[in-house]
C-alpha positions as a Python dict, from the first residue, in 0.01 Angstrom:
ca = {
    (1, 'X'): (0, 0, 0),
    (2, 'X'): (323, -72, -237),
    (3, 'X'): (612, 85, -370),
    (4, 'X'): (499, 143, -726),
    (5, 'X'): (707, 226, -1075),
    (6, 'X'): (478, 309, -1352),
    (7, 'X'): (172, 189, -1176),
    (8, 'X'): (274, -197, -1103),
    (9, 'X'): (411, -305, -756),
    (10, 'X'): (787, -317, -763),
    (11, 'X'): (876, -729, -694),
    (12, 'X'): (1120, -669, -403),
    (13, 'X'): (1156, -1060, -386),
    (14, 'X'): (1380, -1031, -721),
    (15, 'X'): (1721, -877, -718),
    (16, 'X'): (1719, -458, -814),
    (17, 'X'): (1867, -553, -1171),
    (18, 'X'): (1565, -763, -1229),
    (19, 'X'): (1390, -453, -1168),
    (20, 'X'): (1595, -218, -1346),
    (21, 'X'): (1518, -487, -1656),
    (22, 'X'): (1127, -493, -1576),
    (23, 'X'): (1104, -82, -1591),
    (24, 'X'): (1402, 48, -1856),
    (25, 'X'): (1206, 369, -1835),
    (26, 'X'): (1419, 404, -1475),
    (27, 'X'): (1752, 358, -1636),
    (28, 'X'): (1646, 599, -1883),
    (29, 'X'): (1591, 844, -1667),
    (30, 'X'): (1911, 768, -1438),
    (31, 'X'): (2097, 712, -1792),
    (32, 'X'): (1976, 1123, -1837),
    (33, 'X'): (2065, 1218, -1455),
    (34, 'X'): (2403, 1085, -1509),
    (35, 'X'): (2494, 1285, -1826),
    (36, 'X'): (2391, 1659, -1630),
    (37, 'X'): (2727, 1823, -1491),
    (38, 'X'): (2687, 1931, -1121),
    (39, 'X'): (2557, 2275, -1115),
    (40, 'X'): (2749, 2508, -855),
    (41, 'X'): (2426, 2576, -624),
    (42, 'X'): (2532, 2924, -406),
    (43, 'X'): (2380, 3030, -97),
    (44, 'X'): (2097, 3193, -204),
    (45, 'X'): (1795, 3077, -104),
    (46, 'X'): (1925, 2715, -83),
    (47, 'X'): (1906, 2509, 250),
    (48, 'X'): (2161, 2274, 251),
    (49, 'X'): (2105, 1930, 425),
    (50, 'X'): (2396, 1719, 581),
    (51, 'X'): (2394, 1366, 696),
    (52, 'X'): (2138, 1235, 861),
    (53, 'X'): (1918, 1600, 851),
    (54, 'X'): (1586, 1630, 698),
    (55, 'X'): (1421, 1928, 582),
    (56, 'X'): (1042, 1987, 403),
    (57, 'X'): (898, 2303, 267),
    (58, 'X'): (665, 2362, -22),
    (59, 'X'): (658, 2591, -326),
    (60, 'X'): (495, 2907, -84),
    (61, 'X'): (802, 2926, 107),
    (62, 'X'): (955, 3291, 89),
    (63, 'X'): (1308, 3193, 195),
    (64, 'X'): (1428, 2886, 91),
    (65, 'X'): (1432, 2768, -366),
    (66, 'X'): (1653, 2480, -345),
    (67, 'X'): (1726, 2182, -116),
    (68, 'X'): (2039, 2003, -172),
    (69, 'X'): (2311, 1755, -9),
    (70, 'X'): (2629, 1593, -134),
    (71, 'X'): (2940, 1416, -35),
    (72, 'X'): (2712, 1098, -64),
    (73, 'X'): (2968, 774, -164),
    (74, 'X'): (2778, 477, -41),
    (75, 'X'): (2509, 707, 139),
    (76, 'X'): (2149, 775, -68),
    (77, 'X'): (1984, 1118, -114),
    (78, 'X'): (1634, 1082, -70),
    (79, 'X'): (1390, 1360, -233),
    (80, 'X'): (996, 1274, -189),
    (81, 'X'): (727, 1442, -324),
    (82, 'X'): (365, 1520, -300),
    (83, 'X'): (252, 1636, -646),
    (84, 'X'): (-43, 1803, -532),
    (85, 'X'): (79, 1998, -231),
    (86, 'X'): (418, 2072, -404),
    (87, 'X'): (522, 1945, -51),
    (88, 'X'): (924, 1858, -72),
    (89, 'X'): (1133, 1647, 147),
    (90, 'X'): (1517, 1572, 82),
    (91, 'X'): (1719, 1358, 335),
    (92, 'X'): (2064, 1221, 327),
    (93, 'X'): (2058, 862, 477),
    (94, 'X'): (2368, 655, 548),
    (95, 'X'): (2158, 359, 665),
    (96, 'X'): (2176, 405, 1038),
    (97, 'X'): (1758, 333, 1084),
    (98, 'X'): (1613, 336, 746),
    (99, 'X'): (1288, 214, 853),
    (100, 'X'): (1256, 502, 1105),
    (101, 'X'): (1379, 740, 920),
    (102, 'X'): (1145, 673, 608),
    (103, 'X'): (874, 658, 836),
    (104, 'X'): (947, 1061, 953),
    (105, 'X'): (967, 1211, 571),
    (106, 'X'): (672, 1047, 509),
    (107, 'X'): (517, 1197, 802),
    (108, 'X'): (665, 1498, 725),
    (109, 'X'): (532, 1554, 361),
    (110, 'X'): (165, 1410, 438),
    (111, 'X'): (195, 1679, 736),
    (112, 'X'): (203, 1964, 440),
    (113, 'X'): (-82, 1771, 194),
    (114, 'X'): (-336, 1614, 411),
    (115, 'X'): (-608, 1905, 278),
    (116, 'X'): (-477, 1853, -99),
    (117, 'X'): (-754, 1566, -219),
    (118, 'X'): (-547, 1537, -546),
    (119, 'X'): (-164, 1429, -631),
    (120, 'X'): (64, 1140, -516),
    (121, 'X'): (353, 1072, -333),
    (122, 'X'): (684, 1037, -567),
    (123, 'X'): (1043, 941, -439),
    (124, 'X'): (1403, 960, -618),
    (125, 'X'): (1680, 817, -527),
    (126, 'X'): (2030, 908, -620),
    (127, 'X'): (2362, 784, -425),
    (128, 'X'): (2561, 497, -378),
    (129, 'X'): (2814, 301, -593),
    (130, 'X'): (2928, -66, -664),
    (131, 'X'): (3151, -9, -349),
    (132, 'X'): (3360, -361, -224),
    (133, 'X'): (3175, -381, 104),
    (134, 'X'): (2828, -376, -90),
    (135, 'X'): (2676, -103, 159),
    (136, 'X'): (2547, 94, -123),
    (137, 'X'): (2317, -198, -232),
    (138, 'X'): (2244, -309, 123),
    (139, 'X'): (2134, 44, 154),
    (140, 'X'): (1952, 60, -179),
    (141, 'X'): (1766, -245, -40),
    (142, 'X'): (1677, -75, 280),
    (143, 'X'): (1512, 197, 124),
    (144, 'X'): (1323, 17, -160),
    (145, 'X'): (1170, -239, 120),
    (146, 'X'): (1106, 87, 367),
    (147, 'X'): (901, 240, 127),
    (148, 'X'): (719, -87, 24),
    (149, 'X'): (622, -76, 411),
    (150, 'X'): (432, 236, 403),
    (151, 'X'): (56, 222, 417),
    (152, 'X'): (20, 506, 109),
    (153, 'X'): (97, 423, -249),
    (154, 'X'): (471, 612, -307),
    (155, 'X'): (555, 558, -704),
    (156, 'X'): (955, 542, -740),
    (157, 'X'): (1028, 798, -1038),
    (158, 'X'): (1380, 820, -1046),
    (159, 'X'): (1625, 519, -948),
    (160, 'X'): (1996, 643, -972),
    (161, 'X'): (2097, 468, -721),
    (162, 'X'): (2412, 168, -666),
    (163, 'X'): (2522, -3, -985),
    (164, 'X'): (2334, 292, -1165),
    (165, 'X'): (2526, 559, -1027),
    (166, 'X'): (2859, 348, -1099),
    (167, 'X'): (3177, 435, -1295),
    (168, 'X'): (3531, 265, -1281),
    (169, 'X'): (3868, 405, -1309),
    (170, 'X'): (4163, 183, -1289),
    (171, 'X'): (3963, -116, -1127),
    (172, 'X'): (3848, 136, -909),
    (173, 'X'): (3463, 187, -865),
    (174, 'X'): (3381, 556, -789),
    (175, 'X'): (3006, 725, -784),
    (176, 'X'): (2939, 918, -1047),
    (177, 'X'): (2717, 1169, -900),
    (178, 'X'): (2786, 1278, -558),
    (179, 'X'): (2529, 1535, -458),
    (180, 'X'): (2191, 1658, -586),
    (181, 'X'): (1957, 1936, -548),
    (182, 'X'): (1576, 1989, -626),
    (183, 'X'): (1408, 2324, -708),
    (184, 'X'): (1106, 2284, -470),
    (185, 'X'): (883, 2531, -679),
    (186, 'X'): (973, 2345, -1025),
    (187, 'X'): (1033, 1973, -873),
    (188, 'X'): (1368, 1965, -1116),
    (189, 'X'): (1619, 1742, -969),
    (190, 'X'): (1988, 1799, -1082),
    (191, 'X'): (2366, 1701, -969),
    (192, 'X'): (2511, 1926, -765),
    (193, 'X'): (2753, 2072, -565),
    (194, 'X'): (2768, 2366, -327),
    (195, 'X'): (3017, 2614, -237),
    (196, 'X'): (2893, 2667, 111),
    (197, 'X'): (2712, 2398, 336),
    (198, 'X'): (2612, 2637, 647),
    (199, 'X'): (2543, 2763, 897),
    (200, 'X'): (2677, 2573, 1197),
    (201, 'X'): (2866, 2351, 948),
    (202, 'X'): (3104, 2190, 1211),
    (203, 'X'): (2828, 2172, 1452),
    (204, 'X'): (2587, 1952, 1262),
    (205, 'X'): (2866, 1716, 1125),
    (206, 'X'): (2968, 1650, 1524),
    (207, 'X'): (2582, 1582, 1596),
    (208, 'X'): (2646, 1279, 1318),
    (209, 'X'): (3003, 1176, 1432),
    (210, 'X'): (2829, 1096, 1729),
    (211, 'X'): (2572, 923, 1650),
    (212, 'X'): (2288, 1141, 1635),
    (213, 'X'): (1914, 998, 1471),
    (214, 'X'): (1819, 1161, 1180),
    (215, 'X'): (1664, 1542, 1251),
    (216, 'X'): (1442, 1751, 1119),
    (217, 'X'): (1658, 2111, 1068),
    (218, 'X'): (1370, 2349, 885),
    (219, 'X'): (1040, 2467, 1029),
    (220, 'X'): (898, 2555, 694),
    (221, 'X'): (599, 2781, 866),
    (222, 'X'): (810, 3003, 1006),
    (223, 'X'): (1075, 2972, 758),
    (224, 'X'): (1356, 2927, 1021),
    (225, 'X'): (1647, 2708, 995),
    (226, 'X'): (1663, 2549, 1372),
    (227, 'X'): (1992, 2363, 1519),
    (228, 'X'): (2019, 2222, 1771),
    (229, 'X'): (2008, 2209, 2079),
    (230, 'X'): (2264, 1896, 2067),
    (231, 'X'): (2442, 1749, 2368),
    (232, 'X'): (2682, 1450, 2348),
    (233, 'X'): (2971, 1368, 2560),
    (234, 'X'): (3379, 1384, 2505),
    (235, 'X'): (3471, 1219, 2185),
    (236, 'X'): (3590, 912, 2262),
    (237, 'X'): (3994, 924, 2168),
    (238, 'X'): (3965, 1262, 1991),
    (239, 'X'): (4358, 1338, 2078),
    (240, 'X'): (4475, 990, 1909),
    (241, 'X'): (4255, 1063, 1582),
    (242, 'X'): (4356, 1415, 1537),
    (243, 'X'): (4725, 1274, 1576),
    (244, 'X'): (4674, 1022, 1280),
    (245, 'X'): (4761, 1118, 933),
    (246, 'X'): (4523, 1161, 666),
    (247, 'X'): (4566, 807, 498),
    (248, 'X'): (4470, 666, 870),
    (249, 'X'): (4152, 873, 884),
    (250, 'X'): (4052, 783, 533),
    (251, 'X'): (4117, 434, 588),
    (252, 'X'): (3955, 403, 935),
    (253, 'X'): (3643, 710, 942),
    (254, 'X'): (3507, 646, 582),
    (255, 'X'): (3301, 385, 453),
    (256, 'X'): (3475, 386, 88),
    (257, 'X'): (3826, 539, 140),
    (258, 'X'): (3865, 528, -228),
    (259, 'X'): (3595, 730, -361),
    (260, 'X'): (3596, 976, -62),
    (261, 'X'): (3586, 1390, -255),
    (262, 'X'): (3922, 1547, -198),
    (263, 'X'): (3774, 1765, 149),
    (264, 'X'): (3671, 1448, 324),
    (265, 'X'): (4002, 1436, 561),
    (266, 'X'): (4013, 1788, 600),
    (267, 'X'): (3643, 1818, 684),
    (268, 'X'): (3661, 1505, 902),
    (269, 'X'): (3941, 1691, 1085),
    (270, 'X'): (3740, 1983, 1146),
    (271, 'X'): (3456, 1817, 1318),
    (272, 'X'): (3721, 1638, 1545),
    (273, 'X'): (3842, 1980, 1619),
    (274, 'X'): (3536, 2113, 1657),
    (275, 'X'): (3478, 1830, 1957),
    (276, 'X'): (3782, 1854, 2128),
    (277, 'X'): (3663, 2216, 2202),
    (278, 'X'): (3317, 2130, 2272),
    (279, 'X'): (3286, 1828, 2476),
    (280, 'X'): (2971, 1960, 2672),
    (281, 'X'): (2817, 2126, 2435),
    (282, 'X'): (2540, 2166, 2688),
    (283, 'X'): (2769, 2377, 2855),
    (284, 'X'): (2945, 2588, 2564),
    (285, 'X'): (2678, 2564, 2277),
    (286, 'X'): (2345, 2528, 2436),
    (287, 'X'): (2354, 2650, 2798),
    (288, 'X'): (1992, 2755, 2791),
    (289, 'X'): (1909, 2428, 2582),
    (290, 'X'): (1755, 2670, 2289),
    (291, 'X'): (1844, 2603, 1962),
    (292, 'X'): (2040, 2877, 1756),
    (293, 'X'): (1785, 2973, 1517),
    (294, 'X'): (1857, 3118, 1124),
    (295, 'X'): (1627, 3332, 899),
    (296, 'X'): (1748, 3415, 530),
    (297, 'X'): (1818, 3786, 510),
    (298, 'X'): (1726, 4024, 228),
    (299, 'X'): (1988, 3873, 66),
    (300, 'X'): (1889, 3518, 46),
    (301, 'X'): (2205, 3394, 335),
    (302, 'X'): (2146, 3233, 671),
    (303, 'X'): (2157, 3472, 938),
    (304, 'X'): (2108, 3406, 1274),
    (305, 'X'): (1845, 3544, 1499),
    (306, 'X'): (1808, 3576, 1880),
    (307, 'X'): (1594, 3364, 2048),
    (308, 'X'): (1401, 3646, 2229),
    (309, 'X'): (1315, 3792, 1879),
    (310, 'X'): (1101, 3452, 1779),
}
C-alpha cells in the first residue's frame, strides 16, 4: 500500500517539486511550520532523541510529554503517527539505512495500535536544506520511496523538508528550522530547541561517531529511558582529530560545514574526548553488558536507576 497525501498516491516517478505543485496544501502547511519561532523545550518530561535513536510512547505515558531532536542540517526528523492509538514515533535519520530504519518505526508504532480497529498512520517530515552536495534531497528521496514500500497506507501530512526548509544568506543556503518537537498527547508539532539533550549525552553521540544502526532508546511500558549497552573499538586517529583546529573539524566531520549551529565543533570535540577515554567501553561503561537505565523523577528529569531495582 502507498505513500498517500490527501488520499491520492504520491507519483514518486516525478521530481518532489512536481509534488509540492500537485498538493499546495503541503507547502501551506510547511509555509506555517516555517513562520513558528523554536520554542525552548526544558527537561521536563521531554525525551530527547539524538542521531540515529528512536523512541515511541503514546498519550498514557506518565513520564515522558514531548519528543524532540535538533541539530538536523541535511539530516530529516521523522515523527509518525497512529491517529487512533495516539501511538508516537520521532527519529532523527541521517540516511545511513533508510529502508531499515523506516521499516523499525513502523514496526514500532503498529506494535502500540494493532488492537485500535480505527485511525491511520501519518508521517511529517522536517529537515534538510538546498545543501551543495544535494544529500538533503537524496535523503528526502530515501524517505518518500521507504515509505511508499510499506505494505500499510501512511498519508504524508506535513512535508518541510529540503528546498522547503531552505533560506539563503549571502549565497549561502542555511536550514531554516533545525529541530522539532511533538506533544505526544496533543500530536502538535513545533520548531524547537532544547537546553539539555541528556542523559548520557556524550555517550550516545560516540555510539553514532562510530557507526552505530539506528536504536530504539525508550521502553514506553515501563517508562524507562535504556542506553546502551554499546561496545566499539579505539577511535580510529582520535589523537590527530582532537589536535586539528575547529575549521579542520568543520570542514572534514560535517556534512554542511556552513550551516553547522555554533556548538557543532565543540560538541564534536566532546564525543572525541569522550572516546579517547573510553575505548572499551565494554570494559569502562558496560562491564556487566547491562544498560544504564533512567526513570523521570518527581520532578519530570532523567534519573538513573540501578539495575537490581528493575
Amino acid at each position: 500500500m502507498p505513500l498517500l497525501v490527501n488520499g491520492v498516491r504520491v507519483d514518486l516517478a516525478r521530481p518532489t517539486g512536481d509534488m509540492i505543485r500537485a498538493h499546495p496544501y503541503l507547502e501551506e502547511k510547511a509555509k506555517l511550520l516555517r513562520s513558528q519561532p523554536a520554542q525552548i523545550v526544558e527537561p521536563k518530561g521531554l525525551l530527547y532523541v539524538q542521531q540515529r535513536e528512536f523512541a515511541v510512547t503514546t498519550p498514557k505515558d506518565g513520564s515522558v510529554s514531548v519528543l524532540g531532536s535538533d541539530d538536523a542540517t541535511t539530516c530529516h526528523i521523522v515523527v509518525l503517527r497512529h491517529t487512533g492509538s495516539g501511538a508516537t514515533c520521532l527519529t532523527h535519520c541521517d540516511g545511513s539505512d533508510t529502508e531499515a530504519e523506516v521499516s523499525l518505526i513502523m514496526s514500532s508504532v503498529k506494535s502500540f495500535s494493532n488492537s485500535t480497529g480505527c485511525g491511520r498512520l501519518e508521517v511529517h517530515l522536517v529537515g534538510g536544506f538546498n545543501d551543495d552536495r544535494q544529500l538533503s534531497q537524496k535523503l528526502t528521496n530515501q524517505l518518500l520511496r521507504a515509505f511508499d514500500l510499506q505494505p500499510e497506507d501512511v498519508h504524508l501530512v506535513t512535508f518541510c523538508v529540503t528546498e522547503l526548509n531552505d533560506r539563503e544568506e549571502q549565497d549561502i543556503h542555511f536550514p531554516i528550522i533545525y529541530g522539532i518537537a511533538v506533544n505526544v498527547r496533543t500530536a502538535e508539532i513545533f520548531p524547537a530547541t532544547f537546553p539539555e539533550k541528556g542523559p548520557d549525552e556524550d555517550l550516545r553521540s560516540a555510539h553514532v561517531l562510530t557507526g552505530a544502526p539506528l536504536t530504539n532508546i525508550y521502553d514506553a511500558k515501563t517508562e524507562q529511558l535504556r542506553i546502551g549497552p554499546y561496545f566499539w573499538g579505539p577511535f580510529p586517529h582520535v589523537d590527530f582529530w582532537l589536535e586539528q583546529d575547529d575549521a579542520q573539524i568543520l570542514q572534514n566531520l560535517s556534512t554542511s560545514p556552513l550551516a553547522e549551529p555554533p556548538h557543532f565543533v565543540s560538541h564534536i570535540r566532546s564525543t572525541l574526548t569522550f572516546l579517547k577515554e573510553h575505548p572499551f567501553p565494554s570494559r569502562s561503561l558496560f562491564p556487566d553488558r547491562k544498560p544504564r537505565i533512567y526513570k523521570k523523577n518527581e520532578e519530570g528529569l532523567w534519573e538513573q536507576v540501578c539495575s537490581d531495582k528493575i
